[in-house]
Amino acid sequence: MINIIAAIGKNNELGKNNDLIWHLPNDLKFFKEKTTGKTILMGYNTFLSLGRVLPNRKHIVLSFDKVDLPSEVVQFNNLEDALEYIKGDDVFIIGGASIYKQFIDKADRLYLTLVDDSKEADVFFPKFDEKKYNKKILGNNSDNGINYSFVLYERK
Ligand SMILES: NC(=O)c1ccc[n+]([C@@H]2O[C@H](COP(=O)([O-])OP(=O)(O)OC[C@H]3O[C@@H](n4cnc5c(N)ncnc54)[C@H](OP(=O)(O)O)[C@@H]3O)[C@@H](O)[C@H]2O)c1
């Protein structure tokens, strides 16, 4: 099962200057609930942005170069090897933009936090065909006066 998880703005904003745009503690809690105990796969920029290994999750990081990563992180330098490695696993694709783009057509489920706000950004979530998914609202929340919904898109 390939799951994508992301928080996106009204114009599909994802981040700026290799950082998140909003600080949404309840969304981080949701992210933690969904990914704990699972495999998480990310691009090298997102790993740098996190700045640490998250507890109780197997990490896979993609980088074209050989980069110095903590020993518990599994590294691949191409998509094909990563796909082979995750076969049959319940994996969460956690970003960033370049990784979402490569996985959007392969994902079975999209856990999207739709943020009811728009901000300047330099990376965006890829466009996808909503008609190919069943949409379910899992809940609504807000932080710092910003409203957002947890939405699950399951491939038909
Ligand atoms: N809103 C959200 O939910 C969310 C979630 C995650 C991230 N973000 C934001 O997204 C931004 C980062 O996104 P990004 O697109 O700049 O970077 P990214 O996708 O995290 O990482 C890009 C890097 O991953 C490596 N890579 C990508 N595809 C690869 C492949 N097929 N094989 C091997 N390596 C590959 C390359 O690393 P090398 O250059 O080392 O070769 C590439 O430069 C940040 O602003 C972050 O805060 C937002």
Coordinates of C-alpha atoms in Angstrom, one line a residue, residues 4-156:
I4 CA 0.9 9.9 0.3
I5 CA 0.6 12.3 3.2
A6 CA 0.8 16.1 2.8
A7 CA -0.5 19.4 4.0
I8 CA -1.4 21.7 1.2
G9 CA -2.8 25.2 0.8
K10 CA -5.6 26.5 -1.4
N11 CA -3.2 26.8 -4.3
N12 CA -1.5 23.4 -3.6
E13 CA 1.3 25.2 -1.6
L14 CA 3.7 22.9 0.2
G15 CA 6.6 24.8 1.4
K16 CA 9.1 27.7 1.1
N17 CA 12.8 27.9 1.5
N18 CA 12.9 24.2 2.4
D19 CA 10.5 24.6 5.3
L20 CA 6.8 24.3 5.9
I21 CA 4.6 27.3 5.5
W22 CA 2.2 26.8 8.4
H23 CA 2.8 25.7 11.9
L24 CA -0.1 23.4 12.6
P25 CA 0.4 21.3 15.8
N26 CA -2.8 19.3 15.3
D27 CA -1.8 18.4 11.8
L28 CA 1.6 17.2 13.1
K29 CA -0.2 15.1 15.6
F30 CA -2.3 13.6 12.7
F31 CA 1.0 13.0 10.8
K32 CA 2.4 11.2 13.8
E33 CA -0.6 9.0 14.3
K34 CA -0.7 7.9 10.7
T35 CA 3.0 7.3 10.3
T36 CA 4.2 5.8 13.6
G37 CA 5.2 2.2 13.2
K38 CA 5.3 2.6 9.4
T39 CA 7.9 3.1 6.7
I40 CA 8.3 6.8 5.6
L41 CA 9.9 7.7 2.3
M42 CA 11.2 11.2 1.5
G43 CA 13.5 13.2 -0.7
Y44 CA 16.8 14.5 0.7
N45 CA 15.6 18.1 1.0
T46 CA 12.7 17.0 3.2
F47 CA 15.1 14.9 5.4
L48 CA 17.3 18.0 5.8
S49 CA 14.2 20.1 6.6
L50 CA 13.1 17.6 9.3
G51 CA 16.6 17.7 10.7
R52 CA 16.4 14.5 12.6
V53 CA 15.2 10.9 12.5
L54 CA 11.6 10.6 13.6
P55 CA 11.1 8.0 16.3
N56 CA 9.5 4.6 15.6
R57 CA 9.5 4.9 11.8
K58 CA 11.7 3.3 9.2
H59 CA 13.2 6.0 7.1
I60 CA 14.0 5.8 3.4
V61 CA 15.7 8.8 1.8
L62 CA 16.2 9.4 -1.9
S63 CA 19.3 11.3 -3.1
F64 CA 21.1 11.0 -6.4
D65 CA 24.3 11.6 -4.6
K66 CA 25.9 9.6 -1.8
V67 CA 25.1 11.6 1.2
D68 CA 26.0 11.2 4.8
L69 CA 22.9 9.9 6.6
P70 CA 22.4 8.3 10.0
S71 CA 23.0 4.5 9.9
E72 CA 19.4 3.6 10.5
V73 CA 18.2 5.5 7.4
V74 CA 17.9 3.4 4.2
Q75 CA 19.2 5.4 1.2
F76 CA 18.4 4.9 -2.5
N77 CA 19.8 6.9 -5.5
N78 CA 17.0 6.0 -7.9
L79 CA 13.2 5.5 -7.8
E80 CA 13.2 2.0 -9.2
D81 CA 15.3 0.5 -6.4
A82 CA 13.2 2.3 -3.8
L83 CA 10.0 0.9 -5.4
E84 CA 11.4 -2.6 -5.3
Y85 CA 12.4 -2.2 -1.6
I86 CA 8.9 -1.0 -0.5
K87 CA 7.0 -3.6 -2.4
G88 CA 4.3 -5.1 -0.2
D89 CA 5.0 -2.6 2.6
D90 CA 2.6 -0.1 4.1
V91 CA 4.6 3.0 3.2
F92 CA 4.0 6.7 3.6
I93 CA 5.4 9.1 1.1
I94 CA 6.1 12.2 3.1
G95 CA 7.4 14.6 0.5
G96 CA 8.6 16.9 -0.7
A97 CA 7.3 18.2 -4.0
S98 CA 9.7 16.3 -6.3
I99 CA 8.9 13.0 -4.5
Y100 CA 5.1 13.6 -4.5
K101 CA 5.3 14.2 -8.2
Q102 CA 7.1 10.8 -8.8
F103 CA 4.6 8.9 -6.6
I104 CA 1.2 10.6 -7.3
D105 CA 0.3 8.1 -10.0
K106 CA 1.5 5.2 -7.9
A107 CA -0.3 6.0 -4.6
D108 CA -3.3 4.0 -3.4
R109 CA -4.3 6.6 -0.8
L110 CA -3.7 10.3 -0.4
Y111 CA -4.0 11.7 3.1
L112 CA -4.3 15.4 2.4
T113 CA -4.6 18.1 5.0
L114 CA -6.4 20.8 3.0
V115 CA -5.4 24.1 4.6
D116 CA -8.0 27.0 4.1
D117 CA -5.3 29.5 3.5
S118 CA -3.0 30.7 0.8
K119 CA 0.6 31.8 1.2
E120 CA 3.7 32.5 -0.9
A121 CA 5.4 29.2 -1.7
D122 CA 8.2 27.8 -3.9
V123 CA 7.1 24.2 -4.0
F124 CA 3.6 22.8 -4.8
F125 CA 1.7 19.5 -4.6
P126 CA 1.2 18.0 -8.0
K127 CA -2.2 18.2 -9.7
F128 CA -4.1 14.9 -9.7
D129 CA -7.4 13.7 -11.1
E130 CA -9.9 13.7 -8.3
K131 CA -12.3 11.6 -10.4
K132 CA -10.0 8.6 -9.9
Y133 CA -10.5 8.7 -6.1
N134 CA -13.3 8.3 -3.5
K135 CA -13.1 11.3 -1.2
K136 CA -13.8 11.1 2.5
I137 CA -13.5 13.9 5.0
L138 CA -11.9 12.4 8.2
G139 CA -12.2 15.6 10.3
N140 CA -11.7 19.3 10.6
N141 CA -9.3 21.2 12.8
S142 CA -7.7 24.6 13.4
D143 CA -4.5 26.0 14.7
N144 CA -3.5 29.6 15.2
G145 CA -6.8 30.8 13.5
I146 CA -6.2 28.6 10.4
N147 CA -8.8 26.1 9.5
Y148 CA -8.1 22.8 7.8
S149 CA -9.6 19.5 6.9
F150 CA -8.2 16.0 6.9
V151 CA -9.2 14.4 3.6
L152 CA -8.6 10.9 2.5
Y153 CA -8.6 10.1 -1.3
E154 CA -8.8 6.4 -2.0
R155 CA -8.1 5.2 -5.5
K156 CA -11.2 3.7 -7.1

